[in-house]
Amino acid sequence: TGGSGSLPVTGDFDGDGYCDYGTYTPASGYWRIMRSSAGEWTNHFGFAGTLPVTGDFDGDALLDFGCYYPPSGGWYIYKSQDGLWTNNFGFEGTVPITGDFDGDGIDDFGCYYAPNGGWYLYKSRDGFWKNNFGFEGTVPITGDYDGDGIDDFGCYYPPTGGWYIYKSREGFWQNNFGYKGTLPLK
């Protein structure tokens, strides 16, 4: 699925409770998704230099999609209930992160800056949050790793396969699973 320069994307794009898969092509903003119950879906939403973002940003249990433009920190999200939403939150050199970090059922948005391990989040219920967790060369990871309904944050270090996660309920966890050249999947 996808062409040269395409990035993988996953999530429940058709609302049937199963994870779908596909690609996003940053050069053109082209989405191509193979949905588990509704078949292939394509769309053009994005532009050159953007990175894909997904999450339930309006709390309706349907996956929303959009893109992040690192040079300006621009967020462009198409919400299933509310339509187009834009915001500027981030800066050059950051990568987008999403997840429900305050447990309210709405995905939050933010960015990660690897040179200092900086996490910059805007939580839908709790507002701005900042932390440093990570180091140069790491890739941010998010997910509910302790099952408490709140997404946790961490980083993956590709050269060693090192996973470093700070769980909201259980605290720091570390493991090695992977090898040089691999990247994490959510």
GROMACS .gro file of C-alpha atoms in nm:
model
  186
    1THR     CA    1   0.000   0.000   0.000
    2GLY     CA    2   0.148   0.339  -0.090
    3GLY     CA    3   0.442   0.451  -0.295
    4SER     CA    4   0.793   0.578  -0.255
    5GLY     CA    5   0.838   0.785   0.059
    6SER     CA    6   0.512   0.665   0.213
    7LEU     CA    7   0.480   0.631   0.591
    8PRO     CA    8   0.280   0.355   0.762
    9VAL     CA    9  -0.038   0.449   0.952
   10THR     CA   10  -0.262   0.230   1.166
   11GLY     CA   11  -0.586   0.277   1.357
   12ASP     CA   12  -0.957   0.201   1.346
   13PHE     CA   13  -1.053   0.417   1.046
   14ASP     CA   14  -1.397   0.258   0.998
   15GLY     CA   15  -1.514   0.235   1.361
   16ASP     CA   16  -1.559  -0.144   1.368
   17GLY     CA   17  -1.324  -0.207   1.661
   18TYR     CA   18  -1.043  -0.354   1.447
   19CYS     CA   19  -0.715  -0.186   1.360
   20ASP     CA   20  -0.681  -0.089   0.994
   21TYR     CA   21  -0.356  -0.023   0.809
   22GLY     CA   22  -0.233   0.196   0.530
   23THR     CA   23   0.007   0.467   0.425
   24TYR     CA   24   0.045   0.843   0.414
   25THR     CA   25   0.262   1.004   0.147
   26PRO     CA   26   0.407   1.332   0.281
   27ALA     CA   27   0.500   1.468  -0.061
   28SER     CA   28   0.137   1.474  -0.175
   29GLY     CA   29  -0.078   1.440   0.138
   30TYR     CA   30  -0.222   1.116  -0.003
   31TRP     CA   31  -0.385   0.872   0.240
   32ARG     CA   32  -0.448   0.512   0.133
   33ILE     CA   33  -0.608   0.291   0.398
   34MET     CA   34  -0.728  -0.069   0.385
   35ARG     CA   35  -1.025  -0.074   0.626
   36SER     CA   36  -1.123  -0.407   0.781
   37SER     CA   37  -1.498  -0.375   0.721
   38ALA     CA   38  -1.533  -0.098   0.464
   39GLY     CA   39  -1.256  -0.174   0.213
   40GLU     CA   40  -1.005   0.067   0.062
   41TRP     CA   41  -1.032   0.438   0.141
   42THR     CA   42  -0.824   0.714  -0.017
   43ASN     CA   43  -0.807   1.085   0.049
   44HIS     CA   44  -0.585   1.386  -0.012
   45PHE     CA   45  -0.541   1.577   0.311
   46GLY     CA   46  -0.199   1.727   0.373
   47PHE     CA   47   0.088   1.881   0.184
   48ALA     CA   48   0.461   1.839   0.123
   49GLY     CA   49   0.667   1.818   0.439
   50THR     CA   50   0.386   1.713   0.672
   51LEU     CA   51   0.373   1.408   0.898
   52PRO     CA   52   0.055   1.203   0.954
   53VAL     CA   53  -0.137   1.222   1.283
   54THR     CA   54  -0.436   1.022   1.400
   55GLY     CA   55  -0.647   1.005   1.714
   56ASP     CA   56  -0.995   1.059   1.850
   57PHE     CA   57  -0.976   1.436   1.894
   58ASP     CA   58  -1.351   1.494   1.939
   59GLY     CA   59  -1.438   1.205   2.171
   60ASP     CA   60  -1.686   1.026   1.942
   61ALA     CA   61  -1.493   0.693   1.938
   62LEU     CA   62  -1.403   0.741   1.568
   63LEU     CA   63  -1.047   0.793   1.449
   64ASP     CA   64  -0.975   1.141   1.316
   65PHE     CA   65  -0.683   1.209   1.083
   66GLY     CA   66  -0.462   1.494   0.981
   67CYS     CA   67  -0.108   1.616   0.949
   68TYR     CA   68   0.160   1.810   1.136
   69TYR     CA   69   0.400   2.055   0.974
   70PRO     CA   70   0.723   2.065   1.182
   71PRO     CA   71   0.871   2.396   1.055
   72SER     CA   72   0.578   2.596   1.194
   73GLY     CA   73   0.426   2.355   1.448
   74GLY     CA   74   0.108   2.357   1.239
   75TRP     CA   75  -0.164   2.100   1.318
   76TYR     CA   76  -0.432   2.030   1.055
   77ILE     CA   77  -0.688   1.776   1.178
   78TYR     CA   78  -1.010   1.662   1.016
   79LYS     CA   79  -1.240   1.566   1.306
   80SER     CA   80  -1.525   1.326   1.226
   81GLN     CA   81  -1.778   1.538   1.422
   82ASP     CA   82  -1.636   1.889   1.403
   83GLY     CA   83  -1.466   1.908   1.063
   84LEU     CA   84  -1.140   2.095   1.006
   85TRP     CA   85  -0.942   2.209   1.310
   86THR     CA   86  -0.609   2.390   1.297
   87ASN     CA   87  -0.364   2.500   1.563
   88ASN     CA   88   0.002   2.595   1.600
   89PHE     CA   89   0.176   2.401   1.875
   90GLY     CA   90   0.535   2.296   1.821
   91PHE     CA   91   0.854   2.414   1.658
   92GLU     CA   92   1.120   2.315   1.404
   93GLY     CA   93   1.275   1.978   1.484
   94THR     CA   94   0.979   1.835   1.676
   95VAL     CA   95   0.771   1.532   1.586
   96PRO     CA   96   0.399   1.504   1.662
   97ILE     CA   97   0.262   1.289   1.944
   98THR     CA   98  -0.096   1.202   2.027
   99GLY     CA   99  -0.275   1.007   2.298
  100ASP     CA  100  -0.523   1.043   2.581
  101PHE     CA  101  -0.281   1.163   2.848
  102ASP     CA  102  -0.546   1.284   3.095
  103GLY     CA  103  -0.794   0.995   3.067
  104ASP     CA  104  -1.096   1.196   2.950
  105GLY     CA  105  -1.166   0.995   2.633
  106ILE     CA  106  -1.033   1.265   2.399
  107ASP     CA  107  -0.688   1.237   2.244
  108ASP     CA  108  -0.447   1.514   2.329
  109PHE     CA  109  -0.177   1.652   2.101
  110GLY     CA  110   0.179   1.762   2.139
  111CYS     CA  111   0.533   1.729   2.016
  112TYR     CA  112   0.859   1.564   2.112
  113TYR     CA  113   1.204   1.720   2.073
  114ALA     CA  114   1.470   1.446   2.082
  115PRO     CA  115   1.782   1.663   2.142
  116ASN     CA  116   1.667   1.735   2.499
  117GLY     CA  117   1.401   1.465   2.544
  118GLY     CA  118   1.140   1.742   2.564
  119TRP     CA  119   0.771   1.647   2.575
  120TYR     CA  120   0.529   1.933   2.513
  121LEU     CA  121   0.162   1.836   2.543
  122TYR     CA  122  -0.166   2.016   2.534
  123LYS     CA  123  -0.415   1.804   2.727
  124SER     CA  124  -0.785   1.854   2.649
  125ARG     CA  125  -0.878   1.861   3.018
  126ASP     CA  126  -0.558   1.959   3.199
  127GLY     CA  127  -0.400   2.211   2.958
  128PHE     CA  128  -0.027   2.254   2.892
  129TRP     CA  129   0.219   1.997   3.030
  130LYS     CA  130   0.596   1.974   2.980
  131ASN     CA  131   0.849   1.711   3.080
  132ASN     CA  132   1.193   1.587   2.981
  133PHE     CA  133   1.217   1.214   2.925
  134GLY     CA  134   1.445   1.085   2.652
  135PHE     CA  135   1.767   1.174   2.478
  136GLU     CA  136   1.918   1.248   2.136
  137GLY     CA  137   1.843   0.975   1.883
  138THR     CA  138   1.527   0.845   2.051
  139VAL     CA  139   1.184   0.812   1.891
  140PRO     CA  140   0.875   0.896   2.100
  141ILE     CA  141   0.625   0.621   2.186
  142THR     CA  142   0.282   0.648   2.344
  143GLY     CA  143   0.018   0.400   2.456
  144ASP     CA  144  -0.162   0.272   2.764
  145TYR     CA  145   0.107   0.032   2.885
  146ASP     CA  146  -0.040  -0.023   3.235
  147GLY     CA  147  -0.411  -0.050   3.144
  148ASP     CA  148  -0.540   0.242   3.352
  149GLY     CA  149  -0.710   0.432   3.067
  150ILE     CA  150  -0.436   0.697   3.049
  151ASP     CA  151  -0.176   0.689   2.773
  152ASP     CA  152   0.182   0.665   2.892
  153PHE     CA  153   0.486   0.816   2.726
  154GLY     CA  154   0.834   0.703   2.651
  155CYS     CA  155   1.100   0.663   2.388
  156TYR     CA  156   1.266   0.396   2.179
  157TYR     CA  157   1.637   0.399   2.096
  158PRO     CA  158   1.687   0.227   1.755
  159PRO     CA  159   2.063   0.147   1.782
  160THR     CA  160   2.009  -0.081   2.084
  161GLY     CA  161   1.637  -0.167   2.072
  162GLY     CA  162   1.597   0.009   2.407
  163TRP     CA  163   1.243   0.086   2.529
  164TYR     CA  164   1.212   0.348   2.804
  165ILE     CA  165   0.856   0.406   2.925
  166TYR     CA  166   0.711   0.610   3.207
  167LYS     CA  167   0.380   0.449   3.303
  168SER     CA  168   0.118   0.673   3.466
  169ARG     CA  169   0.042   0.419   3.740
  170GLU     CA  170   0.352   0.199   3.762
  171GLY     CA  171   0.637   0.444   3.695
  172PHE     CA  172   0.956   0.379   3.499
  173TRP     CA  173   0.996   0.062   3.291
  174GLN     CA  174   1.284  -0.037   3.063
  175ASN     CA  175   1.342  -0.328   2.825
  176ASN     CA  176   1.541  -0.416   2.515
  177PHE     CA  177   1.346  -0.557   2.224
  178GLY     CA  178   1.464  -0.476   1.874
  179TYR     CA  179   1.787  -0.410   1.695
  180LYS     CA  180   1.971  -0.146   1.494
  181GLY     CA  181   1.756  -0.014   1.208
  182THR     CA  182   1.418  -0.103   1.362
  183LEU     CA  183   1.145   0.145   1.457
  184PRO     CA  184   0.856   0.106   1.704
  185LEU     CA  185   0.494   0.060   1.597
  186LYS     CA  186   0.189   0.162   1.794
   0.00000   0.00000   0.00000
